[in-house]
PDB file of N, CA and C in Angstrom:
ATOM      1  N   MET A   1     -10.440 -27.901  -7.031  1.00  0.00           N
ATOM      2  CA  MET A   1      -9.466 -28.495  -7.936  1.00  0.00           C
ATOM      3  C   MET A   1      -8.692 -27.355  -8.610  1.00  0.00           C
ATOM      4  N   SER A   2      -7.409 -27.398  -8.511  1.00  0.00           N
ATOM      5  CA  SER A   2      -6.603 -26.315  -9.083  1.00  0.00           C
ATOM      6  C   SER A   2      -6.362 -26.540 -10.573  1.00  0.00           C
ATOM      7  N   ALA A   3      -6.283 -25.452 -11.280  1.00  0.00           N
ATOM      8  CA  ALA A   3      -6.021 -25.531 -12.719  1.00  0.00           C
ATOM      9  C   ALA A   3      -4.563 -25.886 -12.936  1.00  0.00           C
ATOM     10  N   GLN A   4      -4.344 -26.802 -13.831  1.00  0.00           N
ATOM     11  CA  GLN A   4      -2.982 -27.219 -14.133  1.00  0.00           C
ATOM     12  C   GLN A   4      -2.378 -26.229 -15.124  1.00  0.00           C
ATOM     13  N   ARG A   5      -1.214 -25.696 -14.762  1.00  0.00           N
ATOM     14  CA  ARG A   5      -0.590 -24.736 -15.661  1.00  0.00           C
ATOM     15  C   ARG A   5       0.176 -25.469 -16.744  1.00  0.00           C
ATOM     16  N   GLN A   6       0.163 -24.895 -17.906  1.00  0.00           N
ATOM     17  CA  GLN A   6       0.840 -25.505 -19.039  1.00  0.00           C
ATOM     18  C   GLN A   6       2.322 -25.143 -18.991  1.00  0.00           C
ATOM     19  N   SER A   7       3.165 -26.153 -19.142  1.00  0.00           N
ATOM     20  CA  SER A   7       4.608 -25.935 -19.108  1.00  0.00           C
ATOM     21  C   SER A   7       5.076 -25.287 -20.400  1.00  0.00           C
ATOM     22  N   ARG A   8       5.975 -24.371 -20.251  1.00  0.00           N
ATOM     23  CA  ARG A   8       6.588 -23.750 -21.420  1.00  0.00           C
ATOM     24  C   ARG A   8       8.020 -24.234 -21.592  1.00  0.00           C
ATOM     25  N   ILE A   9       8.443 -25.105 -20.696  1.00  0.00           N
ATOM     26  CA  ILE A   9       9.795 -25.655 -20.777  1.00  0.00           C
ATOM     27  C   ILE A   9       9.737 -26.951 -21.566  1.00  0.00           C
ATOM     28  N   THR A  10      10.549 -27.038 -22.589  1.00  0.00           N
ATOM     29  CA  THR A  10      10.570 -28.219 -23.450  1.00  0.00           C
ATOM     30  C   THR A  10      11.593 -29.231 -22.931  1.00  0.00           C
ATOM     31  N   PRO A  11      11.519 -30.465 -23.418  1.00  0.00           N
ATOM     32  CA  PRO A  11      12.557 -31.441 -23.062  1.00  0.00           C
ATOM     33  C   PRO A  11      13.965 -30.957 -23.430  1.00  0.00           C
ATOM     34  N   LEU A  12      14.096 -30.234 -24.535  1.00  0.00           N
ATOM     35  CA  LEU A  12      15.410 -29.684 -24.895  1.00  0.00           C
ATOM     36  C   LEU A  12      15.871 -28.641 -23.880  1.00  0.00           C
ATOM     37  N   ASP A  13      14.933 -27.867 -23.348  1.00  0.00           N
ATOM     38  CA  ASP A  13      15.264 -26.902 -22.302  1.00  0.00           C
ATOM     39  C   ASP A  13      15.774 -27.620 -21.054  1.00  0.00           C
ATOM     40  N   ILE A  14      15.102 -28.695 -20.664  1.00  0.00           N
ATOM     41  CA  ILE A  14      15.522 -29.474 -19.497  1.00  0.00           C
ATOM     42  C   ILE A  14      16.938 -29.990 -19.701  1.00  0.00           C
ATOM     43  N   ARG A  15      17.207 -30.499 -20.891  1.00  0.00           N
ATOM     44  CA  ARG A  15      18.552 -30.999 -21.197  1.00  0.00           C
ATOM     45  C   ARG A  15      19.577 -29.882 -21.061  1.00  0.00           C
ATOM     46  N   ALA A  16      19.269 -28.719 -21.624  1.00  0.00           N
ATOM     47  CA  ALA A  16      20.198 -27.586 -21.568  1.00  0.00           C
ATOM     48  C   ALA A  16      20.424 -27.121 -20.134  1.00  0.00           C
ATOM     49  N   ILE A  17      19.356 -27.048 -19.344  1.00  0.00           N
ATOM     50  CA  ILE A  17      19.485 -26.634 -17.948  1.00  0.00           C
ATOM     51  C   ILE A  17      20.326 -27.635 -17.179  1.00  0.00           C
ATOM     52  N   ALA A  18      20.082 -28.922 -17.402  1.00  0.00           N
ATOM     53  CA  ALA A  18      20.848 -29.963 -16.711  1.00  0.00           C
ATOM     54  C   ALA A  18      22.336 -29.827 -16.996  1.00  0.00           C
ATOM     55  N   PHE A  19      22.692 -29.669 -18.260  1.00  0.00           N
ATOM     56  CA  PHE A  19      24.110 -29.567 -18.597  1.00  0.00           C
ATOM     57  C   PHE A  19      24.724 -28.258 -18.113  1.00  0.00           C
ATOM     58  N   THR A  20      23.940 -27.204 -18.066  1.00  0.00           N
ATOM     59  CA  THR A  20      24.446 -25.950 -17.507  1.00  0.00           C
ATOM     60  C   THR A  20      24.783 -26.132 -16.028  1.00  0.00           C
ATOM     61  N   LEU A  21      23.878 -26.772 -15.288  1.00  0.00           N
ATOM     62  CA  LEU A  21      24.143 -27.025 -13.873  1.00  0.00           C
ATOM     63  C   LEU A  21      25.346 -27.939 -13.675  1.00  0.00           C
ATOM     64  N   VAL A  22      25.464 -28.968 -14.495  1.00  0.00           N
ATOM     65  CA  VAL A  22      26.607 -29.879 -14.399  1.00  0.00           C
ATOM     66  C   VAL A  22      27.905 -29.139 -14.722  1.00  0.00           C
ATOM     67  N   ASP A  23      27.882 -28.323 -15.771  1.00  0.00           N
ATOM     68  CA  ASP A  23      29.083 -27.557 -16.138  1.00  0.00           C
ATOM     69  C   ASP A  23      29.528 -26.635 -15.008  1.00  0.00           C
ATOM     70  N   ARG A  24      28.567 -26.003 -14.367  1.00  0.00           N
ATOM     71  CA  ARG A  24      28.899 -25.010 -13.333  1.00  0.00           C
ATOM     72  C   ARG A  24      29.170 -25.614 -11.965  1.00  0.00           C
ATOM     73  N   HIS A  25      28.490 -26.745 -11.653  1.00  0.00           N
ATOM     74  CA  HIS A  25      28.543 -27.261 -10.284  1.00  0.00           C
ATOM     75  C   HIS A  25      29.004 -28.708 -10.155  1.00  0.00           C
ATOM     76  N   GLY A  26      29.200 -29.395 -11.272  1.00  0.00           N
ATOM     77  CA  GLY A  26      29.642 -30.792 -11.204  1.00  0.00           C
ATOM     78  C   GLY A  26      28.667 -31.647 -10.407  1.00  0.00           C
ATOM     79  N   ASP A  27      29.214 -32.553  -9.586  1.00  0.00           N
ATOM     80  CA  ASP A  27      28.384 -33.458  -8.788  1.00  0.00           C
ATOM     81  C   ASP A  27      27.442 -32.725  -7.841  1.00  0.00           C
ATOM     82  N   GLN A  28      27.804 -31.524  -7.435  1.00  0.00           N
ATOM     83  CA  GLN A  28      26.970 -30.745  -6.518  1.00  0.00           C
ATOM     84  C   GLN A  28      25.608 -30.420  -7.137  1.00  0.00           C
ATOM     85  N   ALA A  29      25.507 -30.460  -8.460  1.00  0.00           N
ATOM     86  CA  ALA A  29      24.231 -30.188  -9.129  1.00  0.00           C
ATOM     87  C   ALA A  29      23.139 -31.152  -8.652  1.00  0.00           C
ATOM     88  N   LEU A  30      23.501 -32.405  -8.379  1.00  0.00           N
ATOM     89  CA  LEU A  30      22.518 -33.368  -7.866  1.00  0.00           C
ATOM     90  C   LEU A  30      21.995 -32.925  -6.508  1.00  0.00           C
ATOM     91  N   ASN A  31      22.880 -32.445  -5.672  1.00  0.00           N
ATOM     92  CA  ASN A  31      22.471 -31.981  -4.347  1.00  0.00           C
ATOM     93  C   ASN A  31      21.534 -30.784  -4.446  1.00  0.00           C
ATOM     94  N   TYR A  32      21.816 -29.879  -5.378  1.00  0.00           N
ATOM     95  CA  TYR A  32      20.939 -28.725  -5.564  1.00  0.00           C
ATOM     96  C   TYR A  32      19.551 -29.172  -6.008  1.00  0.00           C
ATOM     97  N   ALA A  33      19.505 -30.130  -6.907  1.00  0.00           N
ATOM     98  CA  ALA A  33      18.213 -30.636  -7.379  1.00  0.00           C
ATOM     99  C   ALA A  33      17.457 -31.321  -6.242  1.00  0.00           C
ATOM    100  N   ASP A  34      18.151 -32.123  -5.449  1.00  0.00           N
ATOM    101  CA  ASP A  34      17.509 -32.781  -4.299  1.00  0.00           C
ATOM    102  C   ASP A  34      16.948 -31.751  -3.327  1.00  0.00           C
ATOM    103  N   LEU A  35      17.720 -30.721  -3.055  1.00  0.00           N
ATOM    104  CA  LEU A  35      17.290 -29.665  -2.148  1.00  0.00           C
ATOM    105  C   LEU A  35      16.036 -28.959  -2.684  1.00  0.00           C
ATOM    106  N   ALA A  36      16.042 -28.686  -3.975  1.00  0.00           N
ATOM    107  CA  ALA A  36      14.884 -28.026  -4.589  1.00  0.00           C
ATOM    108  C   ALA A  36      13.639 -28.899  -4.464  1.00  0.00           C
ATOM    109  N   VAL A  37      13.772 -30.194  -4.727  1.00  0.00           N
ATOM    110  CA  VAL A  37      12.628 -31.106  -4.618  1.00  0.00           C
ATOM    111  C   VAL A  37      12.087 -31.102  -3.193  1.00  0.00           C
ATOM    112  N   THR A  38      12.974 -31.231  -2.229  1.00  0.00           N
ATOM    113  CA  THR A  38      12.556 -31.271  -0.828  1.00  0.00           C
ATOM    114  C   THR A  38      11.849 -29.987  -0.416  1.00  0.00           C
ATOM    115  N   GLU A  39      12.437 -28.849  -0.748  1.00  0.00           N
ATOM    116  CA  GLU A  39      11.839 -27.562  -0.362  1.00  0.00           C
ATOM    117  C   GLU A  39      10.486 -27.346  -1.032  1.00  0.00           C
ATOM    118  N   LEU A  40      10.368 -27.721  -2.301  1.00  0.00           N
ATOM    119  CA  LEU A  40       9.104 -27.533  -3.008  1.00  0.00           C
ATOM    120  C   LEU A  40       8.023 -28.460  -2.465  1.00  0.00           C
ATOM    121  N   GLU A  41       8.392 -29.689  -2.128  1.00  0.00           N
ATOM    122  CA  GLU A  41       7.428 -30.617  -1.522  1.00  0.00           C
ATOM    123  C   GLU A  41       6.927 -30.070  -0.184  1.00  0.00           C
ATOM    124  N   GLU A  42       7.841 -29.529   0.612  1.00  0.00           N
ATOM    125  CA  GLU A  42       7.460 -28.974   1.909  1.00  0.00           C
ATOM    126  C   GLU A  42       6.484 -27.811   1.753  1.00  0.00           C
ATOM    127  N   LYS A  43       6.584 -27.079   0.655  1.00  0.00           N
ATOM    128  CA  LYS A  43       5.686 -25.956   0.391  1.00  0.00           C
ATOM    129  C   LYS A  43       4.389 -26.405  -0.270  1.00  0.00           C
ATOM    130  N   GLY A  44       4.302 -27.689  -0.620  1.00  0.00           N
ATOM    131  CA  GLY A  44       3.107 -28.196  -1.285  1.00  0.00           C
ATOM    132  C   GLY A  44       3.073 -27.922  -2.774  1.00  0.00           C
ATOM    133  N   GLU A  45       4.202 -27.581  -3.335  1.00  0.00           N
ATOM    134  CA  GLU A  45       4.280 -27.269  -4.765  1.00  0.00           C
ATOM    135  C   GLU A  45       4.716 -28.518  -5.540  1.00  0.00           C
ATOM    136  N   ASP A  46       3.774 -29.449  -5.649  1.00  0.00           N
ATOM    137  CA  ASP A  46       4.088 -30.758  -6.222  1.00  0.00           C
ATOM    138  C   ASP A  46       4.495 -30.704  -7.688  1.00  0.00           C
ATOM    139  N   GLU A  47       3.821 -29.857  -8.480  1.00  0.00           N
ATOM    140  CA  GLU A  47       4.181 -29.760  -9.905  1.00  0.00           C
ATOM    141  C   GLU A  47       5.617 -29.292 -10.082  1.00  0.00           C
ATOM    142  N   SER A  48       5.995 -28.290  -9.333  1.00  0.00           N
ATOM    143  CA  SER A  48       7.366 -27.783  -9.430  1.00  0.00           C
ATOM    144  C   SER A  48       8.361 -28.811  -8.918  1.00  0.00           C
ATOM    145  N   ALA A  49       7.998 -29.523  -7.851  1.00  0.00           N
ATOM    146  CA  ALA A  49       8.873 -30.578  -7.333  1.00  0.00           C
ATOM    147  C   ALA A  49       9.075 -31.655  -8.395  1.00  0.00           C
ATOM    148  N   ASN A  50       8.004 -32.003  -9.101  1.00  0.00           N
ATOM    149  CA  ASN A  50       8.124 -33.012 -10.166  1.00  0.00           C
ATOM    150  C   ASN A  50       9.016 -32.524 -11.302  1.00  0.00           C
ATOM    151  N   ALA A  51       8.936 -31.250 -11.625  1.00  0.00           N
ATOM    152  CA  ALA A  51       9.817 -30.706 -12.671  1.00  0.00           C
ATOM    153  C   ALA A  51      11.279 -30.830 -12.251  1.00  0.00           C
ATOM    154  N   TRP A  52      11.557 -30.545 -10.991  1.00  0.00           N
ATOM    155  CA  TRP A  52      12.930 -30.683 -10.498  1.00  0.00           C
ATOM    156  C   TRP A  52      13.365 -32.146 -10.455  1.00  0.00           C
ATOM    157  N   ARG A  53      12.433 -33.057 -10.232  1.00  0.00           N
ATOM    158  CA  ARG A  53      12.780 -34.492 -10.287  1.00  0.00           C
ATOM    159  C   ARG A  53      13.243 -34.870 -11.696  1.00  0.00           C
ATOM    160  N   VAL A  54      12.510 -34.389 -12.681  1.00  0.00           N
ATOM    161  CA  VAL A  54      12.886 -34.661 -14.074  1.00  0.00           C
ATOM    162  C   VAL A  54      14.273 -34.080 -14.355  1.00  0.00           C
ATOM    163  N   LEU A  55      14.485 -32.857 -13.908  1.00  0.00           N
ATOM    164  CA  LEU A  55      15.786 -32.225 -14.085  1.00  0.00           C
ATOM    165  C   LEU A  55      16.871 -33.026 -13.381  1.00  0.00           C
ATOM    166  N   ARG A  56      16.579 -33.536 -12.199  1.00  0.00           N
ATOM    167  CA  ARG A  56      17.546 -34.336 -11.455  1.00  0.00           C
ATOM    168  C   ARG A  56      17.938 -35.593 -12.229  1.00  0.00           C
ATOM    169  N   TRP A  57      16.944 -36.243 -12.853  1.00  0.00           N
ATOM    170  CA  TRP A  57      17.244 -37.437 -13.643  1.00  0.00           C
ATOM    171  C   TRP A  57      18.186 -37.105 -14.799  1.00  0.00           C
ATOM    172  N   GLU A  58      17.951 -35.983 -15.437  1.00  0.00           N
ATOM    173  CA  GLU A  58      18.840 -35.559 -16.531  1.00  0.00           C
ATOM    174  C   GLU A  58      20.247 -35.271 -16.009  1.00  0.00           C
ATOM    175  N   ILE A  59      20.327 -34.601 -14.869  1.00  0.00           N
ATOM    176  CA  ILE A  59      21.633 -34.308 -14.264  1.00  0.00           C
ATOM    177  C   ILE A  59      22.352 -35.610 -13.940  1.00  0.00           C
ATOM    178  N   GLN A  60      21.639 -36.538 -13.334  1.00  0.00           N
ATOM    179  CA  GLN A  60      22.230 -37.825 -12.965  1.00  0.00           C
ATOM    180  C   GLN A  60      22.744 -38.557 -14.201  1.00  0.00           C
ATOM    181  N   ASP A  61      21.949 -38.591 -15.258  1.00  0.00           N
ATOM    182  CA  ASP A  61      22.369 -39.255 -16.490  1.00  0.00           C
ATOM    183  C   ASP A  61      23.553 -38.537 -17.135  1.00  0.00           C
ATOM    184  N   ALA A  62      23.572 -37.225 -17.065  1.00  0.00           N
ATOM    185  CA  ALA A  62      24.693 -36.457 -17.627  1.00  0.00           C
ATOM    186  C   ALA A  62      25.979 -36.760 -16.868  1.00  0.00           C
ATOM    187  N   LEU A  63      25.899 -36.773 -15.544  1.00  0.00           N
ATOM    188  CA  LEU A  63      27.093 -37.049 -14.735  1.00  0.00           C
ATOM    189  C   LEU A  63      27.603 -38.470 -14.945  1.00  0.00           C
ATOM    190  N   ALA A  64      26.685 -39.409 -15.173  1.00  0.00           N
ATOM    191  CA  ALA A  64      27.068 -40.814 -15.371  1.00  0.00           C
ATOM    192  C   ALA A  64      27.523 -41.096 -16.796  1.00  0.00           C
ATOM    193  N   GLY A  65      27.373 -40.121 -17.689  1.00  0.00           N
ATOM    194  CA  GLY A  65      27.763 -40.339 -19.078  1.00  0.00           C
ATOM    195  C   GLY A  65      26.739 -41.099 -19.890  1.00  0.00           C
ATOM    196  N   VAL A  66      25.542 -41.251 -19.347  1.00  0.00           N
ATOM    197  CA  VAL A  66      24.475 -41.959 -20.061  1.00  0.00           C
ATOM    198  C   VAL A  66      23.981 -41.127 -21.235  1.00  0.00           C
ATOM    199  N   ILE A  67      23.976 -39.804 -21.051  1.00  0.00           N
ATOM    200  CA  ILE A  67      23.572 -38.892 -22.123  1.00  0.00           C
ATOM    201  C   ILE A  67      24.668 -37.854 -22.332  1.00  0.00           C
ATOM    202  N   VAL A  68      24.657 -37.299 -23.511  1.00  0.00           N
ATOM    203  CA  VAL A  68      25.513 -36.152 -23.826  1.00  0.00           C
ATOM    204  C   VAL A  68      24.591 -35.059 -24.356  1.00  0.00           C
ATOM    205  N   ARG A  69      25.112 -33.868 -24.467  1.00  0.00           N
ATOM    206  CA  ARG A  69      24.267 -32.743 -24.900  1.00  0.00           C
ATOM    207  C   ARG A  69      23.496 -33.048 -26.177  1.00  0.00           C
ATOM    208  N   GLU A  70      24.134 -33.713 -27.087  1.00  0.00           N
ATOM    209  CA  GLU A  70      23.539 -33.943 -28.398  1.00  0.00           C
ATOM    210  C   GLU A  70      22.700 -35.225 -28.460  1.00  0.00           C
ATOM    211  N   SER A  71      22.555 -35.936 -27.344  1.00  0.00           N
ATOM    212  CA  SER A  71      21.756 -37.167 -27.354  1.00  0.00           C
ATOM    213  C   SER A  71      20.316 -36.846 -27.740  1.00  0.00           C
ATOM    214  N   PRO A  72      19.702 -37.728 -28.522  1.00  0.00           N
ATOM    215  CA  PRO A  72      18.286 -37.518 -28.831  1.00  0.00           C
ATOM    216  C   PRO A  72      17.471 -37.599 -27.553  1.00  0.00           C
ATOM    217  N   ILE A  73      16.422 -36.813 -27.485  1.00  0.00           N
ATOM    218  CA  ILE A  73      15.532 -36.828 -26.327  1.00  0.00           C
ATOM    219  C   ILE A  73      14.570 -38.001 -26.480  1.00  0.00           C
ATOM    220  N   GLN A  74      14.489 -38.822 -25.428  1.00  0.00           N
ATOM    221  CA  GLN A  74      13.569 -39.955 -25.429  1.00  0.00           C
ATOM    222  C   GLN A  74      12.615 -39.773 -24.262  1.00  0.00           C
ATOM    223  N   MET A  75      11.340 -39.743 -24.577  1.00  0.00           N
ATOM    224  CA  MET A  75      10.333 -39.587 -23.540  1.00  0.00           C
ATOM    225  C   MET A  75       9.600 -40.912 -23.381  1.00  0.00           C
ATOM    226  N   GLN A  76       9.444 -41.307 -22.121  1.00  0.00           N
ATOM    227  CA  GLN A  76       8.777 -42.596 -21.859  1.00  0.00           C
ATOM    228  C   GLN A  76       7.516 -42.388 -21.093  1.00  0.00           C
TER     229      GLN A  76
END
């Protein structure tokens, strides 16, 4: 059983990274996130793939206008 590493990235960090990717790459940011998830899954790096999934959701919501940079973070 592998030890689970503790994340040092906060939800605010995820939000900031998502908006940085959207600012720099627009809609292409979703494709980059999808590619990262696929490559990490192929390598067996499930935790990292899950982190990119979360980032992808933020990117998707940012592009759709569901969230803005200053939106409160809601964790479910």
